Amino acid sequence: MSHDFDLNSPENIADPYPSYARLRTEAPIYHSADPDLWIISRYDDVRAVLRDPDRFSSDVGGLESDPFNPGLEMPRWLTGLLSRISAVRVLLTSDPPDHTILRRKVSRAFTPRRMAAWEPRIREVTTRLVDDMLAADHPADLVHDLAAPLPTTVIAELLGVPTERNDDFKRWSDNLINGLLTGGPRIPMVRSAIAISWFFLRTIRRRRRDPGEDLISLLITGEGDEALSQWELITFCILLLAAGLETTTNLIANAMLAIFDRPVLRQQLCANPELAAAVVAETLRFDNPAQGLMRVTRTEVTLSDITIPAGAYVIPLIGSANRDPDRWADPDEFLLHRPNLGEHLAFGSGIHYCIGNALARIEATAALEEIARRLPDMAPAGTPTRITSPVLRGLRSQPITFTRTKIPAR
């Protein structure tokens, strides 16, 4: 390339897409020396990495080597603890056969039918949150008042957690995510990891004694090979909380940013709120919450005539793949009803395809429909605060304004 690509630079975090275009053209397999990463940017190569767990492993090691927060230094006691529990299988960072076993165990809790059954409740929660926004006498914030509390409430109810713990859920999730971000703090992350593990440990023990209808109760009912161990249950609950809150919050925020910038799109959506599902689908391609994943090569691999050594960290850039002009016409335009939109990689591809994808789409669609119907003139009222991460794209806050005339829910 004509210049170095810095994954963690403020310019890249603010708007990575021009740099992605240069990578695809000049260095589709780009080697970064510091941190030591191989960055993959073209659609076909990214999809090949995601679909090849034999050569590109998801077992990337512990947090002591985080290229998304190069300054992160883990205390020795925590590094030791991580090494002792490394045998615990985690869905996101495991390979077959462990991944196959874990996926089979948890997938019965995330069937499309089970997720669709939650849609009426999700819409009830969304309606209540918009009611609260209309009734409040303080300045509104898209993230704080809607995009974050919606998935927080839904996941808490899925897990059978009392609503009064929602603030704890959000704080723990934020601290876990923030500790992995560029320049993120370490101590709150460690404290939250301990607190959330202890919380779920006690919750799981209670569910074993007195199971209910919630997701945790469903997951502990397996027998024999279908049973999750206690630590597997804890780590899955933590993953569901952190990943589910962060990605859905950012999906809603990113969709609204696209709408704010496009008056014609706003008019279309307000005139026909049923277009919300199409807006969500295009947002997943155009500005998806998960810009990249991490893999490590099991063996020497050649992609696009470039050889990557064994044991190398690889970042398949989903955000770049989803803007590849070889896959989509006018990739930098936000267009509804693209003919091949289902080929986007926002939820990954292959064996690690996001298990919660249906839930995220339902939540985001409900939020956009409610905004279109009841807050049609919502607009930015200040500069958004962006997440300081090259791989998590979204907002921490977005001040908004709207007419506080109450438009009844339908």
CSV table of C-alpha atoms in Angstrom, one decimal:
chain,number,residue,atom,x,y,z
A,1,MET,CA,0.0,0.0,0.0
A,2,SER,CA,1.0,3.6,-0.5
A,3,HIS,CA,0.8,4.0,3.3
A,4,ASP,CA,0.6,1.8,6.4
A,5,PHE,CA,-2.9,0.7,7.6
A,6,ASP,CA,-3.3,1.2,11.3
A,7,LEU,CA,-6.3,-0.9,12.5
A,8,ASN,CA,-6.5,1.1,15.8
A,9,SER,CA,-6.1,4.7,14.4
A,10,PRO,CA,-8.8,7.2,15.3
A,11,GLU,CA,-9.3,7.9,11.6
A,12,ASN,CA,-10.0,4.2,10.9
A,13,ILE,CA,-12.3,3.9,13.9
A,14,ALA,CA,-14.3,7.0,12.8
A,15,ASP,CA,-14.7,5.8,9.2
A,16,PRO,CA,-12.9,2.7,8.1
A,17,TYR,CA,-14.5,2.3,4.7
A,18,PRO,CA,-12.0,4.5,2.6
A,19,SER,CA,-9.1,2.5,4.1
A,20,TYR,CA,-11.0,-0.8,3.3
A,21,ALA,CA,-11.3,0.3,-0.3
A,22,ARG,CA,-7.5,0.9,-0.5
A,23,LEU,CA,-6.8,-2.5,1.1
A,24,ARG,CA,-9.0,-4.3,-1.3
A,25,THR,CA,-7.3,-2.6,-4.3
A,26,GLU,CA,-3.6,-2.4,-3.1
A,27,ALA,CA,-3.1,-5.1,-0.4
A,28,PRO,CA,-6.1,-7.5,-0.1
A,29,ILE,CA,-3.9,-9.7,2.2
A,30,TYR,CA,-2.1,-7.1,4.3
A,31,HIS,CA,0.5,-7.8,6.9
A,32,SER,CA,0.6,-5.4,9.9
A,33,ALA,CA,3.8,-5.6,11.8
A,34,ASP,CA,2.6,-3.9,15.0
A,35,PRO,CA,0.4,-5.6,16.1
A,36,ASP,CA,1.4,-8.7,14.2
A,37,LEU,CA,-1.7,-9.4,12.1
A,38,TRP,CA,-2.7,-10.5,8.6
A,39,ILE,CA,-5.7,-8.4,7.5
A,40,ILE,CA,-8.1,-9.9,4.9
A,41,SER,CA,-10.3,-7.5,3.0
A,42,ARG,CA,-11.9,-9.0,-0.1
A,43,TYR,CA,-15.2,-10.7,0.1
A,44,ASP,CA,-14.2,-14.1,-1.4
A,45,ASP,CA,-11.1,-14.3,0.9
A,46,VAL,CA,-13.0,-13.3,4.0
A,47,ARG,CA,-15.8,-15.8,3.3
A,48,ALA,CA,-13.1,-18.5,2.7
A,49,VAL,CA,-11.5,-17.8,6.1
A,50,LEU,CA,-14.8,-17.9,7.9
A,51,ARG,CA,-15.8,-21.2,6.3
A,52,ASP,CA,-12.5,-23.0,6.8
A,53,PRO,CA,-12.1,-23.9,10.5
A,54,ASP,CA,-9.6,-26.6,9.7
A,55,ARG,CA,-7.0,-24.0,8.5
A,56,PHE,CA,-8.3,-20.9,10.3
A,57,SER,CA,-9.0,-21.8,14.0
A,58,SER,CA,-11.2,-19.8,16.3
A,59,ASP,CA,-9.2,-20.9,19.3
A,60,VAL,CA,-7.1,-17.7,19.4
A,61,GLY,CA,-5.9,-17.8,23.0
A,62,GLY,CA,-6.5,-15.7,26.0
A,63,LEU,CA,-7.0,-12.0,26.5
A,64,GLU,CA,-3.3,-11.4,27.3
A,65,SER,CA,-2.8,-11.0,23.6
A,66,ASP,CA,-5.5,-8.5,22.4
A,67,PRO,CA,-4.6,-6.7,19.1
A,68,PHE,CA,-7.7,-4.6,19.5
A,69,ASN,CA,-6.3,-3.1,22.7
A,70,PRO,CA,-2.5,-3.2,22.3
A,71,GLY,CA,-1.9,-1.4,25.6
A,72,LEU,CA,-3.8,-4.0,27.6
A,73,GLU,CA,-1.6,-5.6,30.2
A,74,MET,CA,-3.2,-8.4,32.2
A,75,PRO,CA,-2.1,-8.9,35.8
A,76,ARG,CA,-0.2,-12.1,36.4
A,77,TRP,CA,-2.9,-13.6,38.7
A,78,LEU,CA,-5.5,-13.1,35.9
A,79,THR,CA,-3.3,-14.6,33.3
A,80,GLY,CA,-2.8,-17.6,35.5
A,81,LEU,CA,-6.5,-18.0,36.1
A,82,LEU,CA,-7.2,-17.8,32.3
A,83,SER,CA,-4.6,-20.6,31.7
A,84,ARG,CA,-6.2,-22.8,34.3
A,85,ILE,CA,-9.7,-22.4,32.9
A,86,SER,CA,-8.7,-22.6,29.3
A,87,ALA,CA,-10.1,-26.1,29.0
A,88,VAL,CA,-13.6,-24.7,29.4
A,89,ARG,CA,-15.2,-24.8,26.0
A,90,VAL,CA,-16.6,-21.5,24.7
A,91,LEU,CA,-18.9,-21.5,21.6
A,92,LEU,CA,-17.2,-18.4,20.1
A,93,THR,CA,-13.6,-19.6,20.4
A,94,SER,CA,-13.9,-23.3,19.9
A,95,ASP,CA,-13.3,-25.6,16.9
A,96,PRO,CA,-14.8,-28.9,15.9
A,97,PRO,CA,-15.5,-31.3,17.5
A,98,ASP,CA,-16.0,-29.2,20.7
A,99,HIS,CA,-17.8,-26.5,18.7
A,100,THR,CA,-20.1,-29.0,17.1
A,101,ILE,CA,-21.1,-30.4,20.5
A,102,LEU,CA,-21.6,-27.0,22.1
A,103,ARG,CA,-23.6,-25.7,19.1
A,104,ARG,CA,-25.9,-28.7,19.2
A,105,LYS,CA,-26.5,-28.2,22.9
A,106,VAL,CA,-27.5,-24.5,22.8
A,107,SER,CA,-29.1,-24.3,19.4
A,108,ARG,CA,-32.4,-25.8,20.7
A,109,ALA,CA,-32.8,-22.6,22.7
A,110,PHE,CA,-32.5,-20.4,19.6
A,111,THR,CA,-34.7,-22.0,17.0
A,112,PRO,CA,-36.5,-19.6,14.6
A,113,ARG,CA,-39.8,-20.7,16.1
A,114,ARG,CA,-38.7,-20.0,19.7
A,115,MET,CA,-37.3,-16.6,18.7
A,116,ALA,CA,-40.4,-15.6,16.7
A,117,ALA,CA,-42.5,-16.4,19.8
A,118,TRP,CA,-40.7,-13.6,21.6
A,119,GLU,CA,-41.7,-11.0,19.0
A,120,PRO,CA,-44.9,-9.8,20.7
A,121,ARG,CA,-43.0,-9.3,24.0
A,122,ILE,CA,-40.2,-7.5,22.2
A,123,ARG,CA,-42.7,-5.1,20.7
A,124,GLU,CA,-44.3,-4.5,24.1
A,125,VAL,CA,-40.9,-3.6,25.5
A,126,THR,CA,-40.2,-1.3,22.6
A,127,THR,CA,-43.5,0.5,23.0
A,128,ARG,CA,-42.9,1.0,26.7
A,129,LEU,CA,-39.5,2.5,26.0
A,130,VAL,CA,-40.9,4.9,23.5
A,131,ASP,CA,-43.7,5.8,25.9
A,132,ASP,CA,-41.0,6.7,28.5
A,133,MET,CA,-39.1,8.8,26.0
A,134,LEU,CA,-42.2,10.8,25.1
A,135,ALA,CA,-43.1,11.3,28.8
A,136,ALA,CA,-39.6,12.3,30.0
A,137,ASP,CA,-38.7,15.9,30.8
A,138,HIS,CA,-35.0,15.5,30.1
A,139,PRO,CA,-33.0,15.4,26.9
A,140,ALA,CA,-33.2,12.1,25.1
A,141,ASP,CA,-30.4,9.8,23.9
A,142,LEU,CA,-31.0,7.1,21.2
A,143,VAL,CA,-28.6,4.7,22.8
A,144,HIS,CA,-29.3,5.3,26.5
A,145,ASP,CA,-33.1,5.4,26.1
A,146,LEU,CA,-33.9,2.8,23.4
A,147,ALA,CA,-31.1,1.0,21.6
A,148,ALA,CA,-29.4,-0.3,24.8
A,149,PRO,CA,-32.3,-0.9,27.2
A,150,LEU,CA,-34.3,-2.9,24.6
A,151,PRO,CA,-31.8,-5.8,24.2
A,152,THR,CA,-30.9,-5.5,27.9
A,153,THR,CA,-34.5,-6.1,28.9
A,154,VAL,CA,-35.1,-8.9,26.4
A,155,ILE,CA,-32.0,-10.8,27.3
A,156,ALA,CA,-32.7,-10.5,31.0
A,157,GLU,CA,-36.2,-11.9,30.4
A,158,LEU,CA,-34.8,-14.7,28.3
A,159,LEU,CA,-32.5,-15.7,31.1
A,160,GLY,CA,-35.2,-15.3,33.7
A,161,VAL,CA,-33.4,-12.5,35.5
A,162,PRO,CA,-35.4,-9.9,37.5
A,163,THR,CA,-35.7,-6.5,35.8
A,164,GLU,CA,-34.1,-4.8,38.7
A,165,ARG,CA,-30.8,-6.3,37.6
A,166,ASN,CA,-30.9,-4.7,34.2
A,167,ASP,CA,-28.6,-1.9,35.2
A,168,ASP,CA,-26.1,-4.4,36.5
A,169,PHE,CA,-26.3,-6.3,33.2
A,170,LYS,CA,-25.6,-3.2,31.2
A,171,ARG,CA,-22.8,-2.1,33.4
A,172,TRP,CA,-21.1,-5.5,33.4
A,173,SER,CA,-21.5,-5.8,29.6
A,174,ASP,CA,-20.1,-2.3,29.0
A,175,ASN,CA,-17.1,-3.0,31.2
A,176,LEU,CA,-16.3,-6.3,29.6
A,177,ILE,CA,-16.5,-4.8,26.1
A,178,ASN,CA,-14.7,-1.6,27.1
A,179,GLY,CA,-11.7,-3.5,28.5
A,180,LEU,CA,-11.2,-5.0,25.0
A,181,LEU,CA,-11.3,-1.7,23.2
A,182,THR,CA,-8.5,0.5,22.1
A,183,GLY,CA,-7.2,2.2,25.3
A,184,GLY,CA,-9.9,0.5,27.3
A,185,PRO,CA,-9.6,0.2,31.2
A,186,ARG,CA,-8.6,-3.1,32.7
A,187,ILE,CA,-9.7,-3.0,36.3
A,188,PRO,CA,-13.5,-2.5,35.6
A,189,MET,CA,-13.3,-5.3,33.1
A,190,VAL,CA,-11.8,-7.7,35.6
A,191,ARG,CA,-14.2,-6.7,38.4
A,192,SER,CA,-17.2,-7.2,36.1
A,193,ALA,CA,-16.0,-10.5,34.8
A,194,ILE,CA,-15.8,-11.7,38.4
A,195,ALA,CA,-19.2,-10.2,39.3
A,196,ILE,CA,-21.1,-11.6,36.3
A,197,SER,CA,-19.5,-15.1,36.7
A,198,TRP,CA,-20.6,-15.2,40.4
A,199,PHE,CA,-24.1,-13.9,39.5
A,200,PHE,CA,-24.6,-16.6,36.9
A,201,LEU,CA,-23.1,-19.3,39.1
A,202,ARG,CA,-25.7,-18.6,41.8
A,203,THR,CA,-28.5,-18.3,39.2
A,204,ILE,CA,-27.6,-21.6,37.6
A,205,ARG,CA,-27.6,-23.3,41.0
A,206,ARG,CA,-31.0,-21.9,41.8
A,207,ARG,CA,-32.4,-23.1,38.4
A,208,ARG,CA,-31.1,-26.6,39.0
A,209,ARG,CA,-33.1,-26.7,42.3
A,210,ASP,CA,-36.1,-25.0,40.9
A,211,PRO,CA,-36.2,-24.8,37.0
A,212,GLY,CA,-38.6,-22.5,35.2
A,213,GLU,CA,-39.5,-21.6,31.6
A,214,ASP,CA,-36.4,-19.4,31.0
A,215,LEU,CA,-33.4,-20.1,28.8
A,216,ILE,CA,-31.1,-21.1,31.6
A,217,SER,CA,-33.6,-23.7,32.8
A,218,LEU,CA,-33.8,-25.0,29.3
A,219,LEU,CA,-30.1,-25.3,28.9
A,220,ILE,CA,-29.6,-27.2,32.2
A,221,THR,CA,-32.2,-29.9,31.3
A,222,GLY,CA,-29.9,-31.7,28.9
A,223,GLU,CA,-28.8,-35.2,29.9
A,224,GLY,CA,-25.7,-37.2,29.1
A,225,ASP,CA,-23.8,-35.8,26.1
A,226,GLU,CA,-26.4,-33.0,25.8
A,227,ALA,CA,-25.7,-31.6,29.3
A,228,LEU,CA,-23.6,-28.4,29.6
A,229,SER,CA,-21.1,-28.3,32.4
A,230,GLN,CA,-21.5,-25.5,35.0
A,231,TRP,CA,-18.6,-23.4,33.5
A,232,GLU,CA,-20.0,-24.0,30.0
A,233,LEU,CA,-23.3,-22.6,31.1
A,234,ILE,CA,-21.7,-19.6,32.8
A,235,THR,CA,-19.5,-18.7,29.8
A,236,PHE,CA,-22.4,-19.1,27.4
A,237,CYS,CA,-24.6,-16.8,29.5
A,238,ILE,CA,-21.8,-14.2,29.6
A,239,LEU,CA,-21.3,-14.5,25.9
A,240,LEU,CA,-25.0,-14.1,25.2
A,241,LEU,CA,-25.2,-11.0,27.5
A,242,ALA,CA,-22.1,-9.2,26.2
A,243,ALA,CA,-22.5,-10.1,22.5
A,244,GLY,CA,-26.3,-9.8,22.4
A,245,LEU,CA,-26.4,-6.4,24.1
A,246,GLU,CA,-23.5,-4.9,22.1
A,247,THR,CA,-24.4,-6.0,18.6
A,248,THR,CA,-28.1,-5.3,18.8
A,249,THR,CA,-27.6,-1.9,20.4
A,250,ASN,CA,-25.1,-1.0,17.6
A,251,LEU,CA,-27.3,-2.4,14.9
A,252,ILE,CA,-30.2,0.0,16.0
A,253,ALA,CA,-27.8,2.9,16.3
A,254,ASN,CA,-26.1,2.3,13.0
A,255,ALA,CA,-29.5,2.0,11.2
A,256,MET,CA,-30.6,5.3,12.6
A,257,LEU,CA,-27.4,7.0,11.6
A,258,ALA,CA,-28.1,5.9,8.0
A,259,ILE,CA,-31.6,7.2,8.3
A,260,PHE,CA,-30.5,10.5,9.7
A,261,ASP,CA,-28.2,11.0,6.7
A,262,ARG,CA,-30.9,10.1,4.1
A,263,PRO,CA,-34.1,12.2,4.1
A,264,VAL,CA,-35.6,10.2,1.3
A,265,LEU,CA,-35.1,7.0,3.2
A,266,ARG,CA,-36.6,8.6,6.3
A,267,GLN,CA,-39.7,9.6,4.2
A,268,GLN,CA,-40.0,6.1,2.8
A,269,LEU,CA,-39.8,4.5,6.2
A,270,CYS,CA,-42.2,6.9,7.9
A,271,ALA,CA,-44.7,6.4,5.1
A,272,ASN,CA,-44.3,2.6,5.3
A,273,PRO,CA,-42.9,1.4,8.6
A,274,GLU,CA,-43.0,-2.2,7.3
A,275,LEU,CA,-39.8,-1.3,5.4
A,276,ALA,CA,-37.9,-1.5,8.7
A,277,ALA,CA,-36.9,-5.1,8.1
A,278,ALA,CA,-35.3,-4.1,4.8
A,279,VAL,CA,-33.5,-1.2,6.4
A,280,VAL,CA,-32.1,-3.5,9.1
A,281,ALA,CA,-31.0,-6.0,6.4
A,282,GLU,CA,-29.1,-3.3,4.4
A,283,THR,CA,-27.6,-1.8,7.6
A,284,LEU,CA,-26.1,-5.2,8.3
A,285,ARG,CA,-24.3,-5.0,5.0
A,286,PHE,CA,-23.6,-1.3,4.9
A,287,ASP,CA,-22.5,-0.6,8.4
A,288,ASN,CA,-22.5,-3.8,10.4
A,289,PRO,CA,-21.8,-3.8,14.2
A,290,ALA,CA,-19.1,-6.5,13.9
A,291,GLN,CA,-16.4,-5.2,11.5
A,292,GLY,CA,-14.0,-8.1,11.9
A,293,LEU,CA,-13.3,-11.4,13.7
A,294,MET,CA,-10.1,-13.1,14.7
A,295,ARG,CA,-8.7,-16.4,13.6
A,296,VAL,CA,-5.3,-18.1,13.9
A,297,THR,CA,-3.8,-20.3,11.1
A,298,ARG,CA,-3.3,-23.9,11.9
A,299,THR,CA,-0.9,-24.4,8.9
A,300,GLU,CA,0.7,-22.3,6.2
A,301,VAL,CA,-2.1,-20.9,4.0
A,302,THR,CA,-2.1,-19.1,0.6
A,303,LEU,CA,-4.8,-16.6,-0.2
A,304,SER,CA,-4.8,-14.4,-3.3
A,305,ASP,CA,-1.2,-15.5,-4.1
A,306,ILE,CA,0.0,-14.4,-0.6
A,307,THR,CA,1.4,-17.0,1.8
A,308,ILE,CA,0.4,-16.6,5.5
A,309,PRO,CA,2.6,-18.6,7.9
A,310,ALA,CA,1.3,-21.1,10.4
A,311,GLY,CA,0.4,-19.7,13.8
A,312,ALA,CA,-0.4,-16.2,12.5
A,313,TYR,CA,-3.3,-14.1,13.7
A,314,VAL,CA,-5.7,-13.3,10.9
A,315,ILE,CA,-8.4,-10.6,10.9
A,316,PRO,CA,-11.1,-11.2,8.2
A,317,LEU,CA,-12.7,-7.8,7.8
A,318,ILE,CA,-16.4,-8.4,7.5
A,319,GLY,CA,-17.0,-4.7,7.1
A,320,SER,CA,-14.8,-4.5,4.1
A,321,ALA,CA,-16.1,-7.7,2.5
A,322,ASN,CA,-19.7,-6.3,2.8
A,323,ARG,CA,-18.5,-3.2,0.7
A,324,ASP,CA,-16.7,-5.2,-2.0
A,325,PRO,CA,-17.7,-3.9,-5.4
A,326,ASP,CA,-17.0,-7.3,-6.9
A,327,ARG,CA,-19.9,-8.6,-4.9
A,328,TRP,CA,-22.4,-5.7,-4.9
A,329,ALA,CA,-23.2,-2.9,-7.3
A,330,ASP,CA,-22.8,0.6,-5.7
A,331,PRO,CA,-21.6,-0.9,-2.4
A,332,ASP,CA,-21.1,2.5,-0.7
A,333,GLU,CA,-24.8,3.4,-1.4
A,334,PHE,CA,-27.5,2.5,1.1
A,335,LEU,CA,-30.1,0.7,-1.1
A,336,LEU,CA,-33.1,-1.3,-0.1
A,337,HIS,CA,-34.0,-4.7,-1.7
A,338,ARG,CA,-30.6,-5.6,-3.1
A,339,PRO,CA,-31.0,-8.8,-5.1
A,340,ASN,CA,-28.1,-10.6,-3.4
A,341,LEU,CA,-28.4,-9.0,0.0
A,342,GLY,CA,-28.6,-12.4,1.7
A,343,GLU,CA,-24.9,-12.9,0.9
A,344,HIS,CA,-23.7,-10.4,3.4
A,345,LEU,CA,-21.4,-11.6,6.2
A,346,ALA,CA,-22.6,-9.5,9.1
A,347,PHE,CA,-23.5,-12.6,11.1
A,348,GLY,CA,-20.5,-14.5,10.0
A,349,SER,CA,-20.5,-17.6,7.8
A,350,GLY,CA,-20.1,-21.3,8.2
A,351,ILE,CA,-20.1,-23.1,11.5
A,352,HIS,CA,-19.9,-19.9,13.6
A,353,TYR,CA,-22.8,-18.2,12.0
A,354,CYS,CA,-24.4,-16.1,14.8
A,355,ILE,CA,-26.8,-18.2,16.8
A,356,GLY,CA,-28.7,-15.1,17.9
A,357,ASN,CA,-29.2,-13.5,14.4
A,358,ALA,CA,-33.0,-13.9,14.4
A,359,LEU,CA,-33.4,-12.2,17.8
A,360,ALA,CA,-31.2,-9.3,16.8
A,361,ARG,CA,-33.2,-8.7,13.6
A,362,ILE,CA,-36.5,-8.9,15.4
A,363,GLU,CA,-35.3,-6.4,18.0
A,364,ALA,CA,-33.9,-3.9,15.6
A,365,THR,CA,-36.9,-4.1,13.3
A,366,ALA,CA,-39.3,-3.5,16.2
A,367,ALA,CA,-37.2,-0.4,17.2
A,368,LEU,CA,-37.2,1.1,13.7
A,369,GLU,CA,-40.9,0.5,13.2
A,370,GLU,CA,-41.8,2.2,16.5
A,371,ILE,CA,-39.6,5.2,15.7
A,372,ALA,CA,-41.1,5.5,12.3
A,373,ARG,CA,-44.6,5.5,13.6
A,374,ARG,CA,-44.3,7.5,16.8
A,375,LEU,CA,-41.1,9.6,16.5
A,376,PRO,CA,-41.1,10.4,12.8
A,377,ASP,CA,-39.1,13.7,13.2
A,378,MET,CA,-36.4,12.2,15.4
A,379,ALA,CA,-33.1,13.9,14.6
A,380,PRO,CA,-29.6,14.2,16.0
A,381,ALA,CA,-29.3,16.9,18.7
A,382,GLY,CA,-25.5,16.7,19.2
A,383,THR,CA,-22.4,14.9,18.2
A,384,PRO,CA,-22.5,11.1,18.7
A,385,THR,CA,-19.9,9.3,20.8
A,386,ARG,CA,-18.4,6.4,18.9
A,387,ILE,CA,-17.1,3.2,20.3
A,388,THR,CA,-13.3,3.3,20.2
A,389,SER,CA,-12.8,-0.1,18.5
A,390,PRO,CA,-11.8,-1.2,15.0
A,391,VAL,CA,-14.0,-4.3,15.2
A,392,LEU,CA,-17.1,-3.1,17.1
A,393,ARG,CA,-18.8,-0.3,15.1
A,394,GLY,CA,-21.5,1.6,16.9
A,395,LEU,CA,-22.2,4.4,19.4
A,396,ARG,CA,-22.0,4.9,23.1
A,397,SER,CA,-24.4,7.9,22.9
A,398,GLN,CA,-26.4,9.9,20.4
A,399,PRO,CA,-28.3,12.9,21.7
A,400,ILE,CA,-31.6,13.2,19.8
A,401,THR,CA,-34.6,15.5,19.6
A,402,PHE,CA,-38.2,14.9,18.5
A,403,THR,CA,-41.7,16.3,18.9
A,404,ARG,CA,-43.0,15.2,22.3
A,405,THR,CA,-46.6,15.0,21.0
A,406,LYS,CA,-47.8,11.5,22.0
A,407,ILE,CA,-48.6,9.4,19.0
A,408,PRO,CA,-50.4,6.3,20.2
A,409,ALA,CA,-48.8,2.8,19.6
A,410,ARG,CA,-50.6,0.6,17.2
